[in-house]
Amino acid sequence: MHTDGSRPAEAIIPTYVYAVVFSSLCIVWGLLWDIMWHTSIGRDGLLSPPHLLIYVGAIVSGLFSGYKILDLTFRRNHPERAGAVRFWGIFYGSLGALYCVWGAIAMLTSAPFDDWWHNTYGLDVQILTPPHTVLVLGMMFVQFGAMIGVLAIQNKFRDRAPETDDQQRQAQRLKLLFGISAGLLLAVWFTLLSEQMGRYDAHSSSYYQTAAIFFPIYLLAVSRASLLRYPLTTITAVYMLAMLIPSWILPFFPATPKLGPVLNPITHYQAFVFPQLLIIPGFLLDKLMHRYNGKLNDWLLALIAGILFVAVLSVVQWHMGTFLLESPLSRNRLFLSTSWYYGSDPTWEYRYKFYPNNEDTLPVFLKGIAMAMVYAVASARIGLWWGNWMKRVQR
């Protein structure tokens, strides 16, 4: 990173940071497009449009982060080299750039593996096939690298106020970039869990147990690391928009199935799913952190946060699940409830109502929610510990 001599190096946001946040967006929208391609068209090729968008994310993050590493390695007088991470005894780089390069390599490696898998075994029946697992790990490395890249620069301003108007603008931009990068990673996190948390499962306690295990750890970590006034409200809003925009736009475009059996003869893209309403517990967790962060020990804070998260989410999502599945008002382009896989019978009797085996009795549901609260407290406590580490990252 070069400076003009009039302001410190850390006051400038490196180009690679913008590049990897852009890569993270390409990854999210490419992944969602790929899922909608499978549910609307079926078989795809190595160079299908959704795959190309994902590869753009991998290539951009890999090239910009790789250049960052090589620049630090071969410019011995580089002002950032002293604080860089050294690896393999030769190379120097920022932690975020390292994650992005490793992720890009994994993503590009998974492409021919996925093509071979399709040619051998046919159409995927689930999201996490072996080649998709390699791809998803690479995606999350790139996205985590984007978040850490922003965080490392942001943390240099954590304990001091910006001295100039330019530094103030840079600091505000860093806060926003962190919120965007964290929200995009949350979108992929939810997508991977969506098979266990569909609208058909909203009346089952297993739905909330899954959410309790996987979401508080992330939400509490990014809340503690962020300098935004309402970090979780911002991050969950980014996540919802990142999920919804492709599902609002793609159904306007034509798509016809290319593999049988075709039980639902569609003519346009089928949307993905309406995302979980994490923005509501996110806002309340923001309020909780404003009031008690630094005033309570982390165990007690995790106890309150975990119980609050499950209690709020179970009330909100129970009713939202009912609305999405059963209400005619949800059967539109806004709430996406008319979306239906081309290989599923559109006249299925449970298309717009809960399947009996997916509804818990009240005693079973309450017992399951109690267990979910236990899981959420443990998850929140780990998240606070992780957030403490993230606050210290500066390279």
mmCIF file of C-alpha atoms in Angstrom:
data_model
loop_
_atom_site.group_PDB
_atom_site.id
_atom_site.type_symbol
_atom_site.label_atom_id
_atom_site.label_comp_id
_atom_site.label_asym_id
_atom_site.label_seq_id
_atom_site.Cartn_x
_atom_site.Cartn_y
_atom_site.Cartn_z
ATOM 1 C CA MET A 1 0.000 0.000 0.000
ATOM 2 C CA HIS A 2 1.428 3.360 -1.024
ATOM 3 C CA THR A 3 0.985 6.642 0.789
ATOM 4 C CA ASP A 4 1.199 10.206 -0.430
ATOM 5 C CA GLY A 5 3.262 11.364 2.537
ATOM 6 C CA SER A 6 0.490 13.475 4.029
ATOM 7 C CA ARG A 7 -1.343 10.789 5.967
ATOM 8 C CA PRO A 8 -0.394 7.561 7.676
ATOM 9 C CA ALA A 9 -0.543 4.300 5.724
ATOM 10 C CA GLU A 10 -3.244 2.867 7.936
ATOM 11 C CA ALA A 11 -5.540 5.774 6.996
ATOM 12 C CA ILE A 12 -5.859 4.426 3.448
ATOM 13 C CA ILE A 13 -8.097 1.450 2.715
ATOM 14 C CA PRO A 14 -6.132 -0.830 0.357
ATOM 15 C CA THR A 15 -7.666 -1.603 -3.034
ATOM 16 C CA TYR A 16 -7.561 -5.322 -2.285
ATOM 17 C CA VAL A 17 -10.036 -4.817 0.576
ATOM 18 C CA TYR A 18 -12.653 -3.394 -1.799
ATOM 19 C CA ALA A 19 -11.845 -6.200 -4.244
ATOM 20 C CA VAL A 20 -12.368 -9.017 -1.755
ATOM 21 C CA VAL A 21 -15.637 -7.529 -0.450
ATOM 22 C CA PHE A 22 -16.802 -7.380 -4.075
ATOM 23 C CA SER A 23 -15.664 -11.009 -4.444
ATOM 24 C CA SER A 24 -17.752 -11.953 -1.432
ATOM 25 C CA LEU A 25 -20.830 -10.443 -3.092
ATOM 26 C CA CYS A 26 -20.113 -12.361 -6.321
ATOM 27 C CA ILE A 27 -19.845 -15.570 -4.300
ATOM 28 C CA VAL A 28 -23.173 -15.067 -2.521
ATOM 29 C CA TRP A 29 -25.127 -14.173 -5.640
ATOM 30 C CA GLY A 30 -23.389 -16.841 -7.703
ATOM 31 C CA LEU A 31 -24.272 -19.480 -5.111
ATOM 32 C CA LEU A 32 -27.923 -18.409 -4.936
ATOM 33 C CA TRP A 33 -28.150 -18.242 -8.723
ATOM 34 C CA ASP A 34 -26.676 -21.749 -8.936
ATOM 35 C CA ILE A 35 -29.286 -23.113 -6.511
ATOM 36 C CA MET A 36 -32.081 -21.459 -8.492
ATOM 37 C CA TRP A 37 -30.547 -22.811 -11.714
ATOM 38 C CA HIS A 38 -30.730 -26.353 -10.306
ATOM 39 C CA THR A 39 -34.334 -25.985 -9.151
ATOM 40 C CA SER A 40 -35.441 -24.331 -12.412
ATOM 41 C CA ILE A 41 -33.284 -25.784 -15.190
ATOM 42 C CA GLY A 42 -31.540 -28.793 -13.699
ATOM 43 C CA ARG A 43 -28.190 -29.863 -15.061
ATOM 44 C CA ASP A 44 -25.551 -27.194 -15.425
ATOM 45 C CA GLY A 45 -22.125 -27.181 -17.032
ATOM 46 C CA LEU A 46 -18.676 -26.244 -15.827
ATOM 47 C CA LEU A 47 -19.034 -22.784 -17.389
ATOM 48 C CA SER A 48 -22.690 -22.109 -16.645
ATOM 49 C CA PRO A 49 -23.461 -18.434 -15.849
ATOM 50 C CA PRO A 50 -23.822 -18.984 -12.053
ATOM 51 C CA HIS A 51 -20.507 -20.838 -11.969
ATOM 52 C CA LEU A 52 -18.824 -18.044 -13.901
ATOM 53 C CA LEU A 53 -20.007 -15.499 -11.344
ATOM 54 C CA ILE A 54 -18.622 -17.665 -8.535
ATOM 55 C CA TYR A 55 -15.320 -18.035 -10.411
ATOM 56 C CA VAL A 56 -15.151 -14.246 -10.824
ATOM 57 C CA GLY A 57 -15.327 -13.984 -7.032
ATOM 58 C CA ALA A 58 -12.535 -16.541 -6.644
ATOM 59 C CA ILE A 59 -10.291 -15.017 -9.320
ATOM 60 C CA VAL A 60 -10.688 -11.404 -8.177
ATOM 61 C CA SER A 61 -10.017 -12.253 -4.528
ATOM 62 C CA GLY A 62 -7.109 -14.526 -5.457
ATOM 63 C CA LEU A 63 -5.430 -12.029 -7.786
ATOM 64 C CA PHE A 64 -5.773 -8.970 -5.569
ATOM 65 C CA SER A 65 -4.823 -10.843 -2.394
ATOM 66 C CA GLY A 66 -1.986 -12.653 -4.172
ATOM 67 C CA TYR A 67 -0.620 -9.323 -5.380
ATOM 68 C CA LYS A 68 -0.843 -8.012 -1.818
ATOM 69 C CA ILE A 69 1.215 -10.972 -0.570
ATOM 70 C CA LEU A 70 3.825 -10.708 -3.334
ATOM 71 C CA ASP A 71 4.145 -6.953 -2.837
ATOM 72 C CA LEU A 72 4.809 -7.434 0.882
ATOM 73 C CA THR A 73 7.211 -10.288 0.185
ATOM 74 C CA PHE A 74 9.443 -8.695 -2.443
ATOM 75 C CA ARG A 75 9.384 -5.058 -1.309
ATOM 76 C CA ARG A 76 11.657 -5.273 1.703
ATOM 77 C CA ASN A 77 11.039 -1.626 2.610
ATOM 78 C CA HIS A 78 7.249 -2.007 2.498
ATOM 79 C CA PRO A 79 5.793 -0.019 5.452
ATOM 80 C CA GLU A 80 3.404 -2.877 6.369
ATOM 81 C CA ARG A 81 5.934 -5.709 6.217
ATOM 82 C CA ALA A 82 6.970 -5.471 9.863
ATOM 83 C CA GLY A 83 3.404 -6.168 10.972
ATOM 84 C CA ALA A 84 2.650 -8.839 8.358
ATOM 85 C CA VAL A 85 2.181 -12.575 8.874
ATOM 86 C CA ARG A 86 5.105 -14.679 7.656
ATOM 87 C CA PHE A 87 4.358 -18.133 6.263
ATOM 88 C CA TRP A 88 6.334 -20.961 4.651
ATOM 89 C CA GLY A 89 9.476 -19.096 5.712
ATOM 90 C CA ILE A 90 9.337 -16.954 2.539
ATOM 91 C CA PHE A 91 6.096 -15.055 2.088
ATOM 92 C CA TYR A 92 4.615 -12.110 3.981
ATOM 93 C CA GLY A 93 0.978 -11.121 3.908
ATOM 94 C CA SER A 94 -1.993 -9.876 5.843
ATOM 95 C CA LEU A 95 -4.152 -12.490 7.542
ATOM 96 C CA GLY A 96 -7.152 -11.567 5.399
ATOM 97 C CA ALA A 97 -5.152 -11.903 2.167
ATOM 98 C CA LEU A 98 -3.924 -15.354 3.203
ATOM 99 C CA TYR A 99 -7.466 -16.577 3.849
ATOM 100 C CA CYS A 100 -8.609 -15.182 0.498
ATOM 101 C CA VAL A 101 -5.820 -16.868 -1.472
ATOM 102 C CA TRP A 102 -6.408 -20.230 0.205
ATOM 103 C CA GLY A 103 -10.140 -19.892 -0.389
ATOM 104 C CA ALA A 104 -9.701 -18.946 -4.046
ATOM 105 C CA ILE A 105 -7.463 -21.974 -4.646
ATOM 106 C CA ALA A 106 -10.019 -24.290 -3.017
ATOM 107 C CA MET A 107 -12.883 -22.792 -5.049
ATOM 108 C CA LEU A 108 -11.100 -23.132 -8.379
ATOM 109 C CA THR A 109 -9.923 -26.648 -7.507
ATOM 110 C CA SER A 110 -13.505 -27.718 -6.795
ATOM 111 C CA ALA A 111 -14.729 -26.733 -10.297
ATOM 112 C CA PRO A 112 -13.382 -29.721 -12.313
ATOM 113 C CA PHE A 113 -14.165 -32.008 -9.346
ATOM 114 C CA ASP A 114 -17.804 -30.863 -9.434
ATOM 115 C CA ASP A 115 -18.000 -31.354 -13.203
ATOM 116 C CA TRP A 116 -16.658 -34.912 -12.869
ATOM 117 C CA TRP A 117 -19.137 -35.577 -10.038
ATOM 118 C CA HIS A 118 -22.102 -34.532 -12.211
ATOM 119 C CA ASN A 119 -20.882 -36.624 -15.145
ATOM 120 C CA THR A 120 -20.507 -39.648 -12.869
ATOM 121 C CA TYR A 121 -23.460 -39.372 -10.483
ATOM 122 C CA GLY A 122 -25.885 -36.996 -12.201
ATOM 123 C CA LEU A 123 -27.909 -34.157 -10.683
ATOM 124 C CA ASP A 124 -27.242 -33.134 -7.079
ATOM 125 C CA VAL A 125 -29.960 -34.017 -4.581
ATOM 126 C CA GLN A 126 -28.483 -31.917 -1.760
ATOM 127 C CA ILE A 127 -26.381 -28.805 -1.330
ATOM 128 C CA LEU A 128 -23.338 -30.341 0.398
ATOM 129 C CA THR A 129 -22.016 -32.947 -2.019
ATOM 130 C CA PRO A 130 -18.229 -33.618 -1.701
ATOM 131 C CA PRO A 131 -17.232 -31.157 -4.474
ATOM 132 C CA HIS A 132 -19.688 -28.584 -3.127
ATOM 133 C CA THR A 133 -18.156 -29.011 0.338
ATOM 134 C CA VAL A 134 -14.729 -28.104 -1.053
ATOM 135 C CA LEU A 135 -16.315 -25.166 -2.892
ATOM 136 C CA VAL A 136 -18.199 -23.939 0.159
ATOM 137 C CA LEU A 137 -15.112 -24.135 2.380
ATOM 138 C CA GLY A 138 -13.264 -22.057 -0.202
ATOM 139 C CA MET A 139 -16.133 -19.559 -0.377
ATOM 140 C CA MET A 140 -16.198 -19.136 3.368
ATOM 141 C CA PHE A 141 -12.407 -18.727 3.506
ATOM 142 C CA VAL A 142 -12.643 -15.931 0.929
ATOM 143 C CA GLN A 143 -15.529 -14.286 2.776
ATOM 144 C CA PHE A 144 -13.850 -14.640 6.163
ATOM 145 C CA GLY A 145 -10.688 -13.215 4.615
ATOM 146 C CA ALA A 146 -12.669 -10.224 3.360
ATOM 147 C CA MET A 147 -14.087 -9.655 6.828
ATOM 148 C CA ILE A 148 -10.702 -10.045 8.538
ATOM 149 C CA GLY A 149 -9.050 -7.776 5.972
ATOM 150 C CA VAL A 150 -11.465 -4.985 6.867
ATOM 151 C CA LEU A 151 -11.248 -5.770 10.576
ATOM 152 C CA ALA A 152 -7.456 -5.578 10.730
ATOM 153 C CA ILE A 153 -7.505 -2.005 9.415
ATOM 154 C CA GLN A 154 -10.548 -1.023 11.478
ATOM 155 C CA ASN A 155 -8.871 -2.217 14.690
ATOM 156 C CA LYS A 156 -6.026 0.226 14.195
ATOM 157 C CA PHE A 157 -8.569 3.006 14.769
ATOM 158 C CA ARG A 158 -10.359 1.230 17.621
ATOM 159 C CA ASP A 159 -8.697 3.038 20.496
ATOM 160 C CA ARG A 160 -8.167 6.442 18.919
ATOM 161 C CA ALA A 161 -10.418 9.010 17.351
ATOM 162 C CA PRO A 162 -9.779 9.978 13.717
ATOM 163 C CA GLU A 163 -7.728 13.179 13.598
ATOM 164 C CA THR A 164 -8.789 14.540 10.210
ATOM 165 C CA ASP A 165 -11.940 14.638 8.103
ATOM 166 C CA ASP A 166 -10.345 12.170 5.699
ATOM 167 C CA GLN A 167 -9.563 9.714 8.491
ATOM 168 C CA GLN A 168 -13.111 10.092 9.790
ATOM 169 C CA ARG A 169 -14.505 9.209 6.366
ATOM 170 C CA GLN A 170 -12.153 6.235 6.131
ATOM 171 C CA ALA A 171 -13.185 5.034 9.584
ATOM 172 C CA GLN A 172 -16.888 5.260 8.707
ATOM 173 C CA ARG A 173 -16.257 3.426 5.448
ATOM 174 C CA LEU A 174 -14.413 0.668 7.299
ATOM 175 C CA LYS A 175 -17.336 0.204 9.667
ATOM 176 C CA LEU A 176 -19.698 -0.124 6.723
ATOM 177 C CA LEU A 177 -17.378 -2.489 4.833
ATOM 178 C CA PHE A 178 -17.184 -4.719 7.892
ATOM 179 C CA GLY A 179 -20.972 -4.755 8.169
ATOM 180 C CA ILE A 180 -21.316 -5.653 4.481
ATOM 181 C CA SER A 181 -18.658 -8.379 4.556
ATOM 182 C CA ALA A 182 -20.086 -9.885 7.756
ATOM 183 C CA GLY A 183 -23.632 -9.810 6.334
ATOM 184 C CA LEU A 184 -22.509 -11.554 3.130
ATOM 185 C CA LEU A 185 -20.829 -14.323 5.106
ATOM 186 C CA LEU A 186 -24.014 -14.706 7.163
ATOM 187 C CA ALA A 187 -25.963 -15.151 3.907
ATOM 188 C CA VAL A 188 -23.825 -18.127 2.893
ATOM 189 C CA TRP A 189 -24.016 -19.483 6.460
ATOM 190 C CA PHE A 190 -27.815 -19.429 6.314
ATOM 191 C CA THR A 191 -27.883 -20.930 2.807
ATOM 192 C CA LEU A 192 -25.894 -23.939 3.999
ATOM 193 C CA LEU A 193 -28.330 -24.461 6.877
ATOM 194 C CA SER A 194 -31.476 -23.805 4.852
ATOM 195 C CA GLU A 195 -32.168 -27.502 4.238
ATOM 196 C CA GLN A 196 -32.661 -27.913 8.008
ATOM 197 C CA MET A 197 -34.550 -24.633 8.419
ATOM 198 C CA GLY A 198 -37.128 -24.410 5.655
ATOM 199 C CA ARG A 199 -40.563 -22.913 6.175
ATOM 200 C CA TYR A 200 -41.990 -26.443 6.482
ATOM 201 C CA ASP A 201 -39.920 -26.923 9.665
ATOM 202 C CA ALA A 202 -40.918 -23.704 11.447
ATOM 203 C CA HIS A 203 -43.213 -25.575 13.865
ATOM 204 C CA SER A 204 -40.530 -28.086 14.824
ATOM 205 C CA SER A 205 -38.140 -27.481 17.720
ATOM 206 C CA SER A 206 -35.265 -28.938 15.659
ATOM 207 C CA TYR A 207 -35.492 -25.798 13.493
ATOM 208 C CA TYR A 208 -34.695 -23.582 16.491
ATOM 209 C CA GLN A 209 -32.048 -25.944 17.838
ATOM 210 C CA THR A 210 -30.163 -25.674 14.556
ATOM 211 C CA ALA A 211 -30.441 -21.878 14.672
ATOM 212 C CA ALA A 212 -29.359 -21.851 18.332
ATOM 213 C CA ILE A 213 -26.204 -23.826 17.626
ATOM 214 C CA PHE A 214 -24.983 -21.951 14.571
ATOM 215 C CA PHE A 215 -26.160 -18.319 14.734
ATOM 216 C CA PRO A 216 -25.349 -16.904 18.218
ATOM 217 C CA ILE A 217 -21.681 -17.875 17.892
ATOM 218 C CA TYR A 218 -21.395 -15.751 14.768
ATOM 219 C CA LEU A 219 -23.701 -12.903 15.746
ATOM 220 C CA LEU A 220 -22.082 -12.314 19.134
ATOM 221 C CA ALA A 221 -18.592 -12.484 17.622
ATOM 222 C CA VAL A 222 -19.236 -9.873 14.945
ATOM 223 C CA SER A 223 -21.202 -7.733 17.385
ATOM 224 C CA ARG A 224 -18.240 -7.530 19.732
ATOM 225 C CA ALA A 225 -15.764 -6.921 16.907
ATOM 226 C CA SER A 226 -17.749 -4.252 15.060
ATOM 227 C CA LEU A 227 -17.611 -0.514 15.712
ATOM 228 C CA LEU A 228 -21.048 0.113 14.214
ATOM 229 C CA ARG A 229 -23.700 1.584 16.502
ATOM 230 C CA TYR A 230 -26.157 -1.201 15.612
ATOM 231 C CA PRO A 231 -23.900 -3.896 14.144
ATOM 232 C CA LEU A 232 -26.300 -6.845 14.184
ATOM 233 C CA THR A 233 -29.174 -4.812 12.793
ATOM 234 C CA THR A 234 -26.905 -3.689 9.943
ATOM 235 C CA ILE A 235 -25.383 -7.113 9.319
ATOM 236 C CA THR A 236 -28.717 -8.962 9.327
ATOM 237 C CA ALA A 237 -30.209 -6.313 7.017
ATOM 238 C CA VAL A 238 -27.317 -6.874 4.579
ATOM 239 C CA TYR A 239 -27.868 -10.629 4.848
ATOM 240 C CA MET A 240 -31.590 -10.303 4.069
ATOM 241 C CA LEU A 241 -31.010 -8.035 1.073
ATOM 242 C CA ALA A 242 -28.232 -10.269 -0.247
ATOM 243 C CA MET A 243 -30.609 -13.248 -0.033
ATOM 244 C CA LEU A 244 -33.671 -11.514 -1.442
ATOM 245 C CA ILE A 245 -32.366 -9.453 -4.369
ATOM 246 C CA PRO A 246 -31.503 -12.466 -6.614
ATOM 247 C CA SER A 247 -34.815 -14.144 -5.722
ATOM 248 C CA TRP A 248 -36.713 -10.956 -6.552
ATOM 249 C CA ILE A 249 -34.932 -10.417 -9.879
ATOM 250 C CA LEU A 250 -34.274 -13.835 -11.466
ATOM 251 C CA PRO A 251 -37.944 -14.981 -11.626
ATOM 252 C CA PHE A 252 -38.486 -12.281 -14.274
ATOM 253 C CA PHE A 253 -36.181 -14.259 -16.595
ATOM 254 C CA PRO A 254 -37.206 -17.351 -18.566
ATOM 255 C CA ALA A 255 -36.005 -20.794 -17.513
ATOM 256 C CA THR A 256 -37.225 -24.228 -18.568
ATOM 257 C CA PRO A 257 -36.195 -27.638 -17.181
ATOM 258 C CA LYS A 258 -33.624 -29.606 -19.165
ATOM 259 C CA LEU A 259 -33.771 -32.807 -17.107
ATOM 260 C CA GLY A 260 -36.687 -35.062 -16.279
ATOM 261 C CA PRO A 261 -38.968 -35.867 -14.721
ATOM 262 C CA VAL A 262 -40.736 -32.536 -15.144
ATOM 263 C CA LEU A 263 -43.774 -32.602 -12.878
ATOM 264 C CA ASN A 264 -44.042 -28.829 -12.638
ATOM 265 C CA PRO A 265 -43.672 -27.333 -16.164
ATOM 266 C CA ILE A 266 -42.255 -23.936 -15.220
ATOM 267 C CA THR A 267 -41.281 -21.213 -17.679
ATOM 268 C CA HIS A 268 -39.268 -18.872 -15.418
ATOM 269 C CA TYR A 269 -36.664 -19.105 -12.682
ATOM 270 C CA GLN A 270 -37.949 -20.334 -9.341
ATOM 271 C CA ALA A 271 -36.888 -18.200 -6.375
ATOM 272 C CA PHE A 272 -34.913 -19.581 -3.446
ATOM 273 C CA VAL A 273 -36.421 -19.026 0.015
ATOM 274 C CA PHE A 274 -37.476 -16.053 2.077
ATOM 275 C CA PRO A 275 -34.659 -15.656 4.641
ATOM 276 C CA GLN A 276 -35.024 -16.174 8.344
ATOM 277 C CA LEU A 277 -35.957 -12.985 10.213
ATOM 278 C CA LEU A 278 -32.686 -12.695 12.114
ATOM 279 C CA ILE A 279 -32.991 -8.909 11.970
ATOM 280 C CA ILE A 280 -35.489 -8.890 14.861
ATOM 281 C CA PRO A 281 -33.399 -10.843 17.413
ATOM 282 C CA GLY A 282 -30.383 -9.006 15.948
ATOM 283 C CA PHE A 283 -31.858 -5.618 16.857
ATOM 284 C CA LEU A 284 -32.719 -6.791 20.385
ATOM 285 C CA LEU A 285 -29.238 -8.253 20.832
ATOM 286 C CA ASP A 286 -27.843 -4.851 19.796
ATOM 287 C CA LYS A 287 -29.924 -3.260 22.547
ATOM 288 C CA LEU A 288 -28.691 -5.875 25.011
ATOM 289 C CA MET A 289 -25.053 -5.241 24.100
ATOM 290 C CA HIS A 290 -25.534 -1.453 24.405
ATOM 291 C CA ARG A 291 -26.860 -1.889 27.911
ATOM 292 C CA TYR A 292 -24.711 -4.665 29.349
ATOM 293 C CA ASN A 293 -21.549 -5.140 27.270
ATOM 294 C CA GLY A 294 -18.627 -4.428 29.598
ATOM 295 C CA LYS A 295 -20.924 -4.327 32.645
ATOM 296 C CA LEU A 296 -21.589 -8.051 32.959
ATOM 297 C CA ASN A 297 -19.102 -10.884 32.753
ATOM 298 C CA ASP A 298 -19.244 -12.825 29.509
ATOM 299 C CA TRP A 299 -20.859 -15.922 31.007
ATOM 300 C CA LEU A 300 -23.821 -13.944 32.303
ATOM 301 C CA LEU A 301 -24.023 -11.924 29.082
ATOM 302 C CA ALA A 302 -24.033 -15.153 27.057
ATOM 303 C CA LEU A 303 -26.780 -16.565 29.280
ATOM 304 C CA ILE A 304 -29.046 -13.577 28.658
ATOM 305 C CA ALA A 305 -28.168 -13.338 24.946
ATOM 306 C CA GLY A 306 -28.733 -17.040 24.264
ATOM 307 C CA ILE A 307 -32.112 -17.154 25.981
ATOM 308 C CA LEU A 308 -33.185 -13.884 24.346
ATOM 309 C CA PHE A 309 -32.181 -15.104 20.886
ATOM 310 C CA VAL A 310 -34.148 -18.361 21.063
ATOM 311 C CA ALA A 311 -37.178 -16.813 22.775
ATOM 312 C CA VAL A 312 -37.523 -14.040 20.196
ATOM 313 C CA LEU A 313 -36.692 -16.167 17.160
ATOM 314 C CA SER A 314 -39.115 -18.935 18.129
ATOM 315 C CA VAL A 315 -42.014 -16.483 18.471
ATOM 316 C CA VAL A 316 -41.173 -14.517 15.318
ATOM 317 C CA GLN A 317 -40.303 -17.429 13.060
ATOM 318 C CA TRP A 318 -43.184 -19.661 14.208
ATOM 319 C CA HIS A 319 -45.657 -17.045 12.995
ATOM 320 C CA MET A 320 -43.580 -16.120 9.947
ATOM 321 C CA GLY A 321 -43.396 -19.789 8.962
ATOM 322 C CA THR A 322 -47.173 -20.046 9.253
ATOM 323 C CA PHE A 323 -47.596 -16.950 7.106
ATOM 324 C CA LEU A 324 -45.137 -18.098 4.429
ATOM 325 C CA LEU A 325 -46.612 -21.575 4.166
ATOM 326 C CA GLU A 326 -50.338 -21.113 4.691
ATOM 327 C CA SER A 327 -51.342 -17.539 3.939
ATOM 328 C CA PRO A 328 -52.446 -16.647 0.381
ATOM 329 C CA LEU A 329 -50.916 -13.211 1.042
ATOM 330 C CA SER A 330 -47.431 -14.773 0.889
ATOM 331 C CA ARG A 331 -47.928 -16.233 -2.603
ATOM 332 C CA ASN A 332 -46.306 -13.439 -4.547
ATOM 333 C CA ARG A 333 -42.913 -12.216 -5.751
ATOM 334 C CA LEU A 334 -42.234 -10.442 -2.471
ATOM 335 C CA PHE A 335 -42.468 -13.438 -0.118
ATOM 336 C CA LEU A 336 -41.559 -16.103 -2.713
ATOM 337 C CA SER A 337 -43.955 -18.784 -1.447
ATOM 338 C CA THR A 338 -45.095 -19.822 -4.926
ATOM 339 C CA SER A 339 -41.595 -21.008 -5.848
ATOM 340 C CA TRP A 340 -41.670 -24.744 -6.586
ATOM 341 C CA TYR A 341 -39.035 -27.169 -7.909
ATOM 342 C CA TYR A 342 -39.774 -28.419 -11.425
ATOM 343 C CA GLY A 343 -39.442 -32.044 -10.292
ATOM 344 C CA SER A 344 -42.102 -31.735 -7.552
ATOM 345 C CA ASP A 345 -45.811 -32.225 -8.034
ATOM 346 C CA PRO A 346 -47.488 -28.778 -7.828
ATOM 347 C CA THR A 347 -50.742 -30.393 -6.652
ATOM 348 C CA TRP A 348 -49.167 -32.010 -3.554
ATOM 349 C CA GLU A 349 -51.679 -31.712 -0.719
ATOM 350 C CA TYR A 350 -49.079 -30.302 1.712
ATOM 351 C CA ARG A 351 -47.670 -27.666 -0.600
ATOM 352 C CA TYR A 352 -49.389 -24.915 1.363
ATOM 353 C CA LYS A 353 -49.786 -26.479 4.794
ATOM 354 C CA PHE A 354 -47.626 -28.169 7.370
ATOM 355 C CA TYR A 355 -46.879 -31.851 6.960
ATOM 356 C CA PRO A 356 -48.064 -33.535 10.219
ATOM 357 C CA ASN A 357 -44.682 -35.133 10.938
ATOM 358 C CA ASN A 358 -43.053 -31.671 10.834
ATOM 359 C CA GLU A 359 -45.163 -30.261 13.670
ATOM 360 C CA ASP A 360 -44.212 -30.906 17.289
ATOM 361 C CA THR A 361 -46.783 -31.328 19.992
ATOM 362 C CA LEU A 362 -46.690 -28.536 22.577
ATOM 363 C CA PRO A 363 -44.797 -30.558 25.259
ATOM 364 C CA VAL A 364 -42.233 -31.757 22.704
ATOM 365 C CA PHE A 365 -41.841 -28.248 21.295
ATOM 366 C CA LEU A 366 -41.319 -26.648 24.720
ATOM 367 C CA LYS A 367 -38.781 -29.286 25.703
ATOM 368 C CA GLY A 368 -36.968 -28.746 22.407
ATOM 369 C CA ILE A 369 -36.943 -24.970 22.886
ATOM 370 C CA ALA A 370 -35.457 -25.421 26.374
ATOM 371 C CA MET A 371 -32.653 -27.477 24.817
ATOM 372 C CA ALA A 372 -32.240 -24.828 22.111
ATOM 373 C CA MET A 373 -31.691 -22.207 24.814
ATOM 374 C CA VAL A 374 -28.934 -24.336 26.343
ATOM 375 C CA TYR A 375 -27.270 -24.658 22.936
ATOM 376 C CA ALA A 376 -27.654 -20.923 22.296
ATOM 377 C CA VAL A 377 -26.004 -19.958 25.595
ATOM 378 C CA ALA A 378 -22.987 -22.151 24.815
ATOM 379 C CA SER A 379 -22.864 -20.812 21.250
ATOM 380 C CA ALA A 380 -23.097 -17.190 22.471
ATOM 381 C CA ARG A 381 -20.285 -17.733 24.979
ATOM 382 C CA ILE A 382 -17.986 -19.077 22.275
ATOM 383 C CA GLY A 383 -19.014 -16.166 20.089
ATOM 384 C CA LEU A 384 -18.002 -13.623 22.722
ATOM 385 C CA TRP A 385 -14.631 -15.330 23.091
ATOM 386 C CA TRP A 386 -14.198 -15.313 19.313
ATOM 387 C CA GLY A 387 -15.199 -11.645 19.222
ATOM 388 C CA ASN A 388 -12.485 -10.815 21.771
ATOM 389 C CA TRP A 389 -9.938 -12.375 19.405
ATOM 390 C CA MET A 390 -11.342 -10.473 16.434
ATOM 391 C CA LYS A 391 -10.985 -7.177 18.319
ATOM 392 C CA ARG A 392 -7.216 -7.811 18.574
ATOM 393 C CA VAL A 393 -6.581 -8.638 14.897
ATOM 394 C CA GLN A 394 -4.418 -5.948 13.313
ATOM 395 C CA ARG A 395 -2.565 -7.751 10.537
#
